[in-house]
PDB file of N, CA and C in Angstrom:
ATOM      1  N   UNK A   1       2.201   0.539 -45.024  1.00 87.00           N
ATOM      2  CA  UNK A   1       2.872   0.065 -43.976  1.00 87.00           C
ATOM      3  C   UNK A   1       3.973  -0.607 -44.982  1.00 87.00           C
ATOM      4  N   UNK A   2       4.868  -0.931 -44.424  1.00 92.00           N
ATOM      5  CA  UNK A   2       6.138  -1.691 -45.002  1.00 92.00           C
ATOM      6  C   UNK A   2       5.741  -3.502 -45.156  1.00 92.00           C
ATOM      7  N   UNK A   3       5.775  -3.898 -46.129  1.00 94.00           N
ATOM      8  CA  UNK A   3       5.535  -5.398 -46.349  1.00 94.00           C
ATOM      9  C   UNK A   3       6.715  -6.206 -46.520  1.00 94.00           C
ATOM     10  N   UNK A   4       7.365  -7.078 -46.140  1.00 94.00           N
ATOM     11  CA  UNK A   4       8.202  -8.235 -45.925  1.00 94.00           C
ATOM     12  C   UNK A   4       7.869  -9.610 -46.112  1.00 94.00           C
ATOM     13  N   UNK A   5       8.794 -10.189 -47.480  1.00 95.00           N
ATOM     14  CA  UNK A   5       8.568 -11.774 -47.446  1.00 95.00           C
ATOM     15  C   UNK A   5       8.939 -12.285 -45.967  1.00 95.00           C
ATOM     16  N   UNK A   6       8.238 -13.322 -45.599  1.00 94.00           N
ATOM     17  CA  UNK A   6       9.114 -14.092 -44.528  1.00 94.00           C
ATOM     18  C   UNK A   6      10.052 -14.700 -44.355  1.00 94.00           C
ATOM     19  N   UNK A   7      10.394 -15.156 -45.734  1.00 94.00           N
ATOM     20  CA  UNK A   7      12.061 -15.716 -45.912  1.00 94.00           C
ATOM     21  C   UNK A   7      12.977 -14.189 -45.624  1.00 94.00           C
ATOM     22  N   UNK A   8      12.786 -13.338 -46.024  1.00 94.00           N
ATOM     23  CA  UNK A   8      13.688 -12.130 -45.911  1.00 94.00           C
ATOM     24  C   UNK A   8      13.517 -11.653 -44.402  1.00 94.00           C
ATOM     25  N   UNK A   9      12.281 -11.797 -43.861  1.00 94.00           N
ATOM     26  CA  UNK A   9      12.229 -11.211 -42.449  1.00 94.00           C
ATOM     27  C   UNK A   9      13.215 -12.498 -41.401  1.00 94.00           C
ATOM     28  N   UNK A  10      13.364 -13.481 -41.571  1.00 94.00           N
ATOM     29  CA  UNK A  10      13.922 -14.768 -41.172  1.00 94.00           C
ATOM     30  C   UNK A  10      15.145 -14.185 -41.221  1.00 94.00           C
ATOM     31  N   UNK A  11      15.516 -13.972 -42.724  1.00 95.00           N
ATOM     32  CA  UNK A  11      17.382 -13.349 -42.577  1.00 95.00           C
ATOM     33  C   UNK A  11      17.607 -12.189 -42.108  1.00 95.00           C
ATOM     34  N   UNK A  12      16.562 -11.368 -41.902  1.00 94.00           N
ATOM     35  CA  UNK A  12      17.076  -9.825 -41.398  1.00 94.00           C
ATOM     36  C   UNK A  12      16.128  -9.465 -40.576  1.00 94.00           C
ATOM     37  N   UNK A  13      15.826 -10.407 -39.393  1.00 94.00           N
ATOM     38  CA  UNK A  13      14.624 -10.307 -38.287  1.00 94.00           C
ATOM     39  C   UNK A  13      15.381  -8.902 -37.340  1.00 94.00           C
ATOM     40  N   UNK A  14      16.602  -9.422 -36.970  1.00 95.00           N
ATOM     41  CA  UNK A  14      17.158  -8.215 -35.858  1.00 95.00           C
ATOM     42  C   UNK A  14      17.044  -6.820 -36.524  1.00 95.00           C
ATOM     43  N   UNK A  15      17.721  -6.685 -37.750  1.00 95.00           N
ATOM     44  CA  UNK A  15      17.543  -5.387 -38.484  1.00 95.00           C
ATOM     45  C   UNK A  15      16.136  -4.832 -38.786  1.00 95.00           C
ATOM     46  N   UNK A  16      15.269  -5.636 -38.844  1.00 94.00           N
ATOM     47  CA  UNK A  16      14.064  -5.161 -39.369  1.00 94.00           C
ATOM     48  C   UNK A  16      13.466  -4.565 -37.736  1.00 94.00           C
ATOM     49  N   UNK A  17      13.776  -5.308 -36.573  1.00 95.00           N
ATOM     50  CA  UNK A  17      13.106  -5.082 -35.448  1.00 95.00           C
ATOM     51  C   UNK A  17      13.862  -3.646 -35.072  1.00 95.00           C
ATOM     52  N   UNK A  18      14.988  -3.781 -35.306  1.00 95.00           N
ATOM     53  CA  UNK A  18      15.605  -2.344 -34.931  1.00 95.00           C
ATOM     54  C   UNK A  18      15.211  -0.901 -35.887  1.00 95.00           C
ATOM     55  N   UNK A  19      14.653  -1.226 -36.965  1.00 94.00           N
ATOM     56  CA  UNK A  19      14.273  -0.300 -37.871  1.00 94.00           C
ATOM     57  C   UNK A  19      12.819  -0.163 -37.497  1.00 94.00           C
ATOM     58  N   UNK A  20      12.063  -0.722 -36.760  1.00 94.00           N
ATOM     59  CA  UNK A  20      10.673  -0.480 -36.364  1.00 94.00           C
ATOM     60  C   UNK A  20      10.861   0.359 -34.833  1.00 94.00           C
ATOM     61  N   UNK A  21      11.893  -0.372 -34.059  1.00 91.00           N
ATOM     62  CA  UNK A  21      12.250   0.748 -32.923  1.00 91.00           C
ATOM     63  C   UNK A  21      12.237   2.133 -33.185  1.00 91.00           C
ATOM     64  N   UNK A  22      13.062   2.185 -34.409  1.00 93.00           N
ATOM     65  CA  UNK A  22      13.724   3.777 -34.517  1.00 93.00           C
ATOM     66  C   UNK A  22      12.585   4.610 -35.427  1.00 93.00           C
ATOM     67  N   UNK A  23      11.792   3.652 -36.467  1.00 93.00           N
ATOM     68  CA  UNK A  23      10.944   4.658 -37.316  1.00 93.00           C
ATOM     69  C   UNK A  23       9.412   4.465 -36.478  1.00 93.00           C
ATOM     70  N   UNK A  24       9.078   3.763 -35.574  1.00 92.00           N
ATOM     71  CA  UNK A  24       8.259   3.551 -35.061  1.00 92.00           C
ATOM     72  C   UNK A  24       6.743   3.355 -35.951  1.00 92.00           C
ATOM     73  N   UNK A  25       6.913   2.392 -37.137  1.00 94.00           N
ATOM     74  CA  UNK A  25       6.367   2.226 -38.211  1.00 94.00           C
ATOM     75  C   UNK A  25       6.160   0.892 -38.063  1.00 94.00           C
ATOM     76  N   UNK A  26       5.095   0.356 -38.157  1.00 94.00           N
ATOM     77  CA  UNK A  26       5.260  -1.365 -38.341  1.00 94.00           C
ATOM     78  C   UNK A  26       5.503  -1.905 -39.475  1.00 94.00           C
ATOM     79  N   UNK A  27       5.624  -3.296 -39.292  1.00 95.00           N
ATOM     80  CA  UNK A  27       6.156  -3.886 -40.935  1.00 95.00           C
ATOM     81  C   UNK A  27       4.952  -5.129 -40.795  1.00 95.00           C
ATOM     82  N   UNK A  28       4.906  -5.337 -42.073  1.00 95.00           N
ATOM     83  CA  UNK A  28       3.608  -6.419 -41.918  1.00 95.00           C
ATOM     84  C   UNK A  28       4.606  -7.769 -42.661  1.00 95.00           C
ATOM     85  N   UNK A  29       4.372  -8.872 -42.240  1.00 96.00           N
ATOM     86  CA  UNK A  29       5.277 -10.146 -42.572  1.00 96.00           C
ATOM     87  C   UNK A  29       4.097 -10.851 -43.531  1.00 96.00           C
ATOM     88  N   UNK A  30       4.507 -11.030 -44.365  1.00 96.00           N
ATOM     89  CA  UNK A  30       3.725 -11.977 -45.665  1.00 96.00           C
ATOM     90  C   UNK A  30       4.475 -13.676 -46.096  1.00 96.00           C
ATOM     91  N   UNK A  31       3.539 -13.927 -46.187  1.00 95.00           N
ATOM     92  CA  UNK A  31       3.880 -15.618 -46.877  1.00 95.00           C
ATOM     93  C   UNK A  31       2.859 -15.771 -48.041  1.00 95.00           C
ATOM     94  N   UNK A  32       3.699 -15.934 -49.032  1.00 95.00           N
ATOM     95  CA  UNK A  32       3.038 -15.976 -50.711  1.00 95.00           C
ATOM     96  C   UNK A  32       2.110 -14.962 -50.893  1.00 95.00           C
ATOM     97  N   UNK A  33       2.379 -13.579 -50.318  1.00 93.00           N
ATOM     98  CA  UNK A  33       1.698 -12.016 -50.582  1.00 93.00           C
ATOM     99  C   UNK A  33       0.426 -12.171 -49.548  1.00 93.00           C
ATOM    100  N   UNK A  34       0.156 -13.219 -48.644  1.00 95.00           N
ATOM    101  CA  UNK A  34      -1.121 -12.786 -47.670  1.00 95.00           C
ATOM    102  C   UNK A  34      -0.165 -12.508 -46.179  1.00 95.00           C
ATOM    103  N   UNK A  35      -0.584 -11.366 -45.584  1.00 95.00           N
ATOM    104  CA  UNK A  35      -0.154 -11.158 -44.580  1.00 95.00           C
ATOM    105  C   UNK A  35      -0.455 -12.072 -43.590  1.00 95.00           C
ATOM    106  N   UNK A  36       0.436 -12.596 -42.476  1.00 96.00           N
ATOM    107  CA  UNK A  36       0.507 -13.279 -41.937  1.00 96.00           C
ATOM    108  C   UNK A  36       0.522 -13.344 -39.877  1.00 96.00           C
ATOM    109  N   UNK A  37       1.993 -11.523 -40.122  1.00 95.00           N
ATOM    110  CA  UNK A  37       1.808 -11.239 -38.714  1.00 95.00           C
ATOM    111  C   UNK A  37       2.300  -9.688 -39.113  1.00 95.00           C
ATOM    112  N   UNK A  38       2.603  -8.994 -38.090  1.00 95.00           N
ATOM    113  CA  UNK A  38       3.058  -7.522 -38.064  1.00 95.00           C
ATOM    114  C   UNK A  38       3.675  -7.630 -36.712  1.00 95.00           C
ATOM    115  N   UNK A  39       4.764  -6.827 -37.365  1.00 94.00           N
ATOM    116  CA  UNK A  39       5.928  -6.125 -36.133  1.00 94.00           C
ATOM    117  C   UNK A  39       5.557  -4.837 -35.629  1.00 94.00           C
ATOM    118  N   UNK A  40       4.894  -4.277 -34.604  1.00 93.00           N
ATOM    119  CA  UNK A  40       4.734  -2.948 -34.343  1.00 93.00           C
ATOM    120  C   UNK A  40       5.392  -2.697 -33.285  1.00 93.00           C
ATOM    121  N   UNK A  41       5.862  -1.477 -32.995  1.00 91.00           N
ATOM    122  CA  UNK A  41       6.233  -0.804 -31.750  1.00 91.00           C
ATOM    123  C   UNK A  41       5.493  -0.988 -30.715  1.00 91.00           C
ATOM    124  N   UNK A  42       6.382  -1.103 -29.473  1.00 86.00           N
ATOM    125  CA  UNK A  42       5.324  -1.259 -28.258  1.00 86.00           C
ATOM    126  C   UNK A  42       4.537  -0.137 -28.219  1.00 86.00           C
ATOM    127  N   UNK A  43       3.291  -0.084 -27.420  1.00 79.00           N
ATOM    128  CA  UNK A  43       2.262   0.878 -26.980  1.00 79.00           C
ATOM    129  C   UNK A  43       2.979   2.224 -26.352  1.00 79.00           C
ATOM    130  N   UNK A  44       2.111   3.109 -26.064  1.00 69.00           N
ATOM    131  CA  UNK A  44       3.144   4.195 -25.289  1.00 69.00           C
ATOM    132  C   UNK A  44       2.900   3.734 -23.688  1.00 69.00           C
ATOM    133  N   UNK A  45       1.890   2.811 -23.276  1.00 65.00           N
ATOM    134  CA  UNK A  45       1.909   2.605 -21.903  1.00 65.00           C
ATOM    135  C   UNK A  45       2.854   1.742 -21.790  1.00 65.00           C
ATOM    136  N   UNK A  46       3.206   0.906 -22.831  1.00 55.00           N
ATOM    137  CA  UNK A  46       4.692   0.117 -22.178  1.00 55.00           C
ATOM    138  C   UNK A  46       5.727   0.268 -22.305  1.00 55.00           C
ATOM    139  N   UNK A  47       5.836   1.258 -23.017  1.00 54.00           N
ATOM    140  CA  UNK A  47       7.122   2.178 -22.738  1.00 54.00           C
ATOM    141  C   UNK A  47       7.196   2.886 -21.596  1.00 54.00           C
ATOM    142  N   UNK A  48       6.452   3.666 -21.187  1.00 55.00           N
ATOM    143  CA  UNK A  48       6.443   4.421 -20.118  1.00 55.00           C
ATOM    144  C   UNK A  48       5.926   4.306 -19.132  1.00 55.00           C
ATOM    145  N   UNK A  49       5.045   3.331 -18.388  1.00 59.00           N
ATOM    146  CA  UNK A  49       4.524   2.403 -17.449  1.00 59.00           C
ATOM    147  C   UNK A  49       5.473   2.320 -16.443  1.00 59.00           C
ATOM    148  N   UNK A  50       5.901   2.539 -15.473  1.00 71.00           N
ATOM    149  CA  UNK A  50       6.722   2.060 -14.391  1.00 71.00           C
ATOM    150  C   UNK A  50       6.009   1.438 -13.227  1.00 71.00           C
ATOM    151  N   UNK A  51       5.818   0.530 -13.157  1.00 74.00           N
ATOM    152  CA  UNK A  51       5.104  -0.137 -11.658  1.00 74.00           C
ATOM    153  C   UNK A  51       5.787   0.210 -10.436  1.00 74.00           C
ATOM    154  N   UNK A  52       6.723   0.849  -9.981  1.00 78.00           N
ATOM    155  CA  UNK A  52       7.022   0.918  -8.802  1.00 78.00           C
ATOM    156  C   UNK A  52       6.370   2.155  -8.578  1.00 78.00           C
ATOM    157  N   UNK A  53       5.818   2.298  -7.937  1.00 78.00           N
ATOM    158  CA  UNK A  53       5.095   3.504  -7.311  1.00 78.00           C
ATOM    159  C   UNK A  53       3.521   3.600  -8.013  1.00 78.00           C
ATOM    160  N   UNK A  54       3.115   2.624  -8.801  1.00 77.00           N
ATOM    161  CA  UNK A  54       1.974   2.592  -9.600  1.00 77.00           C
ATOM    162  C   UNK A  54       0.944   2.684  -8.307  1.00 77.00           C
ATOM    163  N   UNK A  55       0.734   2.358  -7.439  1.00 78.00           N
ATOM    164  CA  UNK A  55      -0.149   2.019  -6.418  1.00 78.00           C
ATOM    165  C   UNK A  55      -0.435   3.262  -5.284  1.00 78.00           C
ATOM    166  N   UNK A  56       0.622   4.145  -5.754  1.00 81.00           N
ATOM    167  CA  UNK A  56       0.532   5.400  -4.792  1.00 81.00           C
ATOM    168  C   UNK A  56      -0.872   5.468  -4.264  1.00 81.00           C
ATOM    169  N   UNK A  57      -0.842   5.997  -3.014  1.00 83.00           N
ATOM    170  CA  UNK A  57      -2.370   6.741  -2.344  1.00 83.00           C
ATOM    171  C   UNK A  57      -3.720   5.466  -3.040  1.00 83.00           C
ATOM    172  N   UNK A  58      -3.236   4.658  -3.277  1.00 85.00           N
ATOM    173  CA  UNK A  58      -4.186   3.346  -3.170  1.00 85.00           C
ATOM    174  C   UNK A  58      -4.699   2.508  -2.277  1.00 85.00           C
ATOM    175  N   UNK A  59      -3.254   2.488  -1.324  1.00 81.00           N
ATOM    176  CA  UNK A  59      -3.780   1.399  -0.232  1.00 81.00           C
ATOM    177  C   UNK A  59      -3.396   2.290   0.918  1.00 81.00           C
ATOM    178  N   UNK A  60      -4.635   1.903   1.978  1.00 83.00           N
ATOM    179  CA  UNK A  60      -4.382   2.447   3.188  1.00 83.00           C
ATOM    180  C   UNK A  60      -4.031   1.286   4.548  1.00 83.00           C
ATOM    181  N   UNK A  61      -2.784   1.728   5.163  1.00 82.00           N
ATOM    182  CA  UNK A  61      -2.869   0.546   6.146  1.00 82.00           C
ATOM    183  C   UNK A  61      -3.233   1.071   7.653  1.00 82.00           C
ATOM    184  N   UNK A  62      -4.227   0.158   8.245  1.00 84.00           N
ATOM    185  CA  UNK A  62      -4.827   0.546   9.067  1.00 84.00           C
ATOM    186  C   UNK A  62      -4.205  -0.518  10.470  1.00 84.00           C
ATOM    187  N   UNK A  63      -3.822   0.488  11.385  1.00 84.00           N
ATOM    188  CA  UNK A  63      -3.541  -0.657  12.585  1.00 84.00           C
ATOM    189  C   UNK A  63      -2.113  -0.288  12.606  1.00 84.00           C
ATOM    190  N   UNK A  64      -1.821  -1.469  13.353  1.00 84.00           N
ATOM    191  CA  UNK A  64      -0.077  -1.731  13.696  1.00 84.00           C
ATOM    192  C   UNK A  64       0.262  -2.418  12.893  1.00 84.00           C
ATOM    193  N   UNK A  65       1.254  -2.550  12.095  1.00 84.00           N
ATOM    194  CA  UNK A  65       2.012  -3.705  11.276  1.00 84.00           C
ATOM    195  C   UNK A  65       2.893  -4.326  11.396  1.00 84.00           C
ATOM    196  N   UNK A  66       3.287  -3.724  12.416  1.00 86.00           N
ATOM    197  CA  UNK A  66       4.921  -4.322  13.020  1.00 86.00           C
ATOM    198  C   UNK A  66       5.289  -5.182  14.131  1.00 86.00           C
ATOM    199  N   UNK A  67       3.872  -5.014  14.936  1.00 82.00           N
ATOM    200  CA  UNK A  67       3.707  -6.013  16.272  1.00 82.00           C
ATOM    201  C   UNK A  67       3.181  -7.133  16.007  1.00 82.00           C
ATOM    202  N   UNK A  68       3.228  -8.058  16.638  1.00 79.00           N
ATOM    203  CA  UNK A  68       2.648  -9.676  16.431  1.00 79.00           C
ATOM    204  C   UNK A  68       0.975  -9.363  16.196  1.00 79.00           C
ATOM    205  N   UNK A  69       0.435 -10.312  15.676  1.00 77.00           N
ATOM    206  CA  UNK A  69      -0.993 -10.120  15.386  1.00 77.00           C
ATOM    207  C   UNK A  69      -1.698 -10.494  16.789  1.00 77.00           C
ATOM    208  N   UNK A  70      -0.770 -11.430  17.605  1.00 79.00           N
ATOM    209  CA  UNK A  70      -1.797 -11.630  19.086  1.00 79.00           C
ATOM    210  C   UNK A  70      -0.665 -11.808  19.881  1.00 79.00           C
ATOM    211  N   UNK A  71      -1.164 -11.611  21.268  1.00 80.00           N
ATOM    212  CA  UNK A  71      -0.031 -11.437  22.333  1.00 80.00           C
ATOM    213  C   UNK A  71       0.856 -12.529  22.576  1.00 80.00           C
ATOM    214  N   UNK A  72       2.009 -12.301  23.073  1.00 77.00           N
ATOM    215  CA  UNK A  72       3.028 -13.602  23.214  1.00 77.00           C
ATOM    216  C   UNK A  72       2.715 -14.648  24.248  1.00 77.00           C
ATOM    217  N   UNK A  73       1.712 -14.119  24.966  1.00 77.00           N
ATOM    218  CA  UNK A  73       1.149 -15.117  26.076  1.00 77.00           C
ATOM    219  C   UNK A  73       0.405 -16.204  25.457  1.00 77.00           C
ATOM    220  N   UNK A  74       0.040 -15.977  24.160  1.00 78.00           N
ATOM    221  CA  UNK A  74      -0.795 -16.953  23.209  1.00 78.00           C
ATOM    222  C   UNK A  74      -0.092 -17.577  22.519  1.00 78.00           C
ATOM    223  N   UNK A  75       1.506 -17.460  22.630  1.00 78.00           N
ATOM    224  CA  UNK A  75       2.187 -18.282  21.951  1.00 78.00           C
ATOM    225  C   UNK A  75       2.188 -19.820  22.222  1.00 78.00           C
ATOM    226  N   UNK A  76       1.861 -20.574  21.243  1.00 75.00           N
ATOM    227  CA  UNK A  76       2.219 -22.153  22.153  1.00 75.00           C
ATOM    228  C   UNK A  76       3.510 -22.409  22.529  1.00 75.00           C
ATOM    229  N   UNK A  77       4.354 -21.827  21.595  1.00 73.00           N
ATOM    230  CA  UNK A  77       5.737 -22.279  21.473  1.00 73.00           C
ATOM    231  C   UNK A  77       6.401 -21.916  22.871  1.00 73.00           C
ATOM    232  N   UNK A  78       5.999 -20.698  23.478  1.00 70.00           N
ATOM    233  CA  UNK A  78       6.357 -20.180  24.300  1.00 70.00           C
ATOM    234  C   UNK A  78       5.833 -20.873  25.704  1.00 70.00           C
ATOM    235  N   UNK A  79       4.580 -21.851  26.224  1.00 69.00           N
ATOM    236  CA  UNK A  79       4.154 -22.495  27.118  1.00 69.00           C
ATOM    237  C   UNK A  79       5.073 -23.698  27.594  1.00 69.00           C
ATOM    238  N   UNK A  80       4.957 -23.571  29.015  1.00 64.00           N
ATOM    239  CA  UNK A  80       5.770 -24.734  29.722  1.00 64.00           C
ATOM    240  C   UNK A  80       5.023 -26.214  29.258  1.00 64.00           C
ATOM    241  N   UNK A  81       3.846 -26.018  29.106  1.00 61.00           N
ATOM    242  CA  UNK A  81       2.990 -27.530  29.066  1.00 61.00           C
ATOM    243  C   UNK A  81       3.400 -28.027  27.315  1.00 61.00           C
ATOM    244  N   UNK A  82       4.083 -27.313  26.426  1.00 50.00           N
ATOM    245  CA  UNK A  82       4.268 -28.017  25.140  1.00 50.00           C
ATOM    246  C   UNK A  82       5.643 -28.719  25.245  1.00 50.00           C
ATOM    247  N   UNK A  83       6.707 -28.308  26.296  1.00 56.00           N
ATOM    248  CA  UNK A  83       7.716 -28.883  26.415  1.00 56.00           C
ATOM    249  C   UNK A  83       8.413 -30.363  26.454  1.00 56.00           C
ATOM    250  N   UNK A  84       7.057 -30.836  26.900  1.00 60.00           N
ATOM    251  CA  UNK A  84       7.224 -32.525  26.434  1.00 60.00           C
ATOM    252  C   UNK A  84       6.931 -33.037  25.462  1.00 60.00           C
ATOM    253  N   UNK A  85       6.393 -32.353  24.139  1.00 60.00           N
ATOM    254  CA  UNK A  85       6.315 -32.740  23.181  1.00 60.00           C
ATOM    255  C   UNK A  85       7.422 -32.709  22.190  1.00 60.00           C
ATOM    256  N   UNK A  86       8.320 -31.729  22.940  1.00 58.00           N
ATOM    257  CA  UNK A  86       9.745 -31.775  21.939  1.00 58.00           C
ATOM    258  C   UNK A  86      10.712 -32.564  22.884  1.00 58.00           C
ATOM    259  N   UNK A  87      10.556 -33.388  23.684  1.00 59.00           N
ATOM    260  CA  UNK A  87      11.291 -34.194  24.431  1.00 59.00           C
ATOM    261  C   UNK A  87      12.217 -35.435  23.495  1.00 59.00           C
ATOM    262  N   UNK A  88      11.523 -35.324  22.539  1.00 59.00           N
ATOM    263  CA  UNK A  88      12.292 -36.687  21.875  1.00 59.00           C
ATOM    264  C   UNK A  88      13.432 -35.853  20.603  1.00 59.00           C
ATOM    265  N   UNK A  89      13.651 -34.269  20.661  1.00 60.00           N
ATOM    266  CA  UNK A  89      15.080 -33.992  20.144  1.00 60.00           C
ATOM    267  C   UNK A  89      16.112 -34.088  21.055  1.00 60.00           C
ATOM    268  N   UNK A  90      16.214 -34.375  22.300  1.00 57.00           N
ATOM    269  CA  UNK A  90      17.279 -34.415  23.189  1.00 57.00           C
ATOM    270  C   UNK A  90      18.302 -35.415  22.495  1.00 57.00           C
ATOM    271  N   UNK A  91      19.540 -35.315  22.886  1.00 52.00           N
ATOM    272  CA  UNK A  91      21.055 -35.917  22.457  1.00 52.00           C
ATOM    273  C   UNK A  91      20.882 -37.276  22.230  1.00 52.00           C
ATOM    274  N   UNK A  92      20.053 -37.960  23.321  1.00 54.00           N
ATOM    275  CA  UNK A  92      20.195 -39.430  23.402  1.00 54.00           C
ATOM    276  C   UNK A  92      19.161 -40.077  22.333  1.00 54.00           C
ATOM    277  N   UNK A  93      17.788 -39.545  21.782  1.00 52.00           N
ATOM    278  CA  UNK A  93      17.307 -40.022  21.060  1.00 52.00           C
ATOM    279  C   UNK A  93      17.422 -39.796  19.783  1.00 52.00           C
ATOM    280  N   UNK A  94      18.357 -38.841  19.636  1.00 55.00           N
ATOM    281  CA  UNK A  94      18.987 -38.504  18.174  1.00 55.00           C
ATOM    282  C   UNK A  94      20.065 -39.099  17.823  1.00 55.00           C
ATOM    283  N   UNK A  95      20.448 -40.482  18.951  1.00 58.00           N
ATOM    284  CA  UNK A  95      21.437 -41.141  18.525  1.00 58.00           C
ATOM    285  C   UNK A  95      22.870 -40.563  18.760  1.00 58.00           C
ATOM    286  N   UNK A  96      23.139 -39.466  19.498  1.00 54.00           N
ATOM    287  CA  UNK A  96      24.239 -38.978  19.991  1.00 54.00           C
ATOM    288  C   UNK A  96      24.520 -39.546  21.525  1.00 54.00           C
ATOM    289  N   UNK A  97      25.723 -39.761  21.669  1.00 51.00           N
ATOM    290  CA  UNK A  97      26.468 -40.157  23.033  1.00 51.00           C
ATOM    291  C   UNK A  97      26.412 -38.839  23.531  1.00 51.00           C
ATOM    292  N   UNK A  98      27.124 -39.201  24.930  1.00 50.00           N
ATOM    293  CA  UNK A  98      27.710 -37.986  25.502  1.00 50.00           C
ATOM    294  C   UNK A  98      28.515 -37.253  25.013  1.00 50.00           C
ATOM    295  N   UNK A  99      29.540 -37.734  24.190  1.00 52.00           N
ATOM    296  CA  UNK A  99      30.400 -36.936  23.385  1.00 52.00           C
ATOM    297  C   UNK A  99      29.803 -36.110  22.193  1.00 52.00           C
ATOM    298  N   UNK A 100      28.521 -36.929  22.017  1.00 50.00           N
ATOM    299  CA  UNK A 100      28.008 -36.098  20.859  1.00 50.00           C
ATOM    300  C   UNK A 100      28.414 -36.540  19.526  1.00 50.00           C
ATOM    301  N   UNK A 101      29.081 -37.889  19.442  1.00 54.00           N
ATOM    302  CA  UNK A 101      29.312 -38.455  18.179  1.00 54.00           C
ATOM    303  C   UNK A 101      28.721 -39.567  18.358  1.00 54.00           C
ATOM    304  N   UNK A 102      28.429 -40.116  16.579  1.00 53.00           N
ATOM    305  CA  UNK A 102      27.859 -41.233  16.216  1.00 53.00           C
ATOM    306  C   UNK A 102      28.977 -42.487  16.021  1.00 53.00           C
ATOM    307  N   UNK A 103      28.347 -43.487  16.323  1.00 52.00           N
ATOM    308  CA  UNK A 103      29.422 -44.736  15.670  1.00 52.00           C
ATOM    309  C   UNK A 103      29.504 -44.707  14.102  1.00 52.00           C
ATOM    310  N   UNK A 104      29.838 -46.110  13.358  1.00 54.00           N
ATOM    311  CA  UNK A 104      29.722 -45.714  12.118  1.00 54.00           C
ATOM    312  C   UNK A 104      28.032 -46.614  11.666  1.00 54.00           C
ATOM    313  N   UNK A 105      27.821 -47.231  12.478  1.00 54.00           N
ATOM    314  CA  UNK A 105      26.206 -47.689  12.102  1.00 54.00           C
ATOM    315  C   UNK A 105      25.240 -46.610  12.357  1.00 54.00           C
ATOM    316  N   UNK A 106      25.629 -45.267  13.272  1.00 52.00           N
ATOM    317  CA  UNK A 106      24.917 -44.311  13.628  1.00 52.00           C
ATOM    318  C   UNK A 106      24.258 -44.539  14.802  1.00 52.00           C
ATOM    319  N   UNK A 107      24.455 -45.863  15.541  1.00 53.00           N
ATOM    320  CA  UNK A 107      24.056 -45.690  16.686  1.00 53.00           C
ATOM    321  C   UNK A 107      24.705 -45.210  17.615  1.00 53.00           C
ATOM    322  N   UNK A 108      23.789 -45.006  18.903  1.00 51.00           N
ATOM    323  CA  UNK A 108      24.822 -44.450  19.874  1.00 51.00           C
ATOM    324  C   UNK A 108      26.209 -45.411  20.481  1.00 51.00           C
ATOM    325  N   UNK A 109      27.275 -44.865  20.774  1.00 50.00           N
ATOM    326  CA  UNK A 109      28.408 -45.679  21.344  1.00 50.00           C
ATOM    327  C   UNK A 109      27.973 -46.096  22.583  1.00 50.00           C
ATOM    328  N   UNK A 110      28.132 -47.347  22.812  1.00 49.00           N
ATOM    329  CA  UNK A 110      28.108 -48.052  23.922  1.00 49.00           C
ATOM    330  C   UNK A 110      29.390 -48.234  24.978  1.00 49.00           C
ATOM    331  N   UNK A 111      29.405 -47.866  26.151  1.00 51.00           N
ATOM    332  CA  UNK A 111      30.701 -48.279  27.166  1.00 51.00           C
ATOM    333  C   UNK A 111      30.483 -49.319  27.913  1.00 51.00           C
ATOM    334  N   UNK A 112      30.692 -50.489  27.353  1.00 46.00           N
ATOM    335  CA  UNK A 112      30.695 -51.729  28.342  1.00 46.00           C
ATOM    336  C   UNK A 112      32.083 -52.267  28.212  1.00 46.00           C
TER     337      UNK A 112
END
């Protein structure tokens, strides 16, 4: 394994990484002659592993995944009894007059 001083690695980092990529041989980085790190090529698993399609034949879909989980008659938003709950959202309570415009104070325009 090739050894490179840390100061040389700092100066030539990109070219040394390219060298590791091309030769597929690791480089040992040293500080005062003692190894502190290794730069090695990626493993075969990391190079060729494609996540897309990796779970093929591992998952089973049981039942209908397109229709709603419960019937429409169970939806609270479609019930008539919930309509009064949303009455506060009409234009009068939102500070809007019949014209749909607010005055400068944000209050409803008075027609006195």
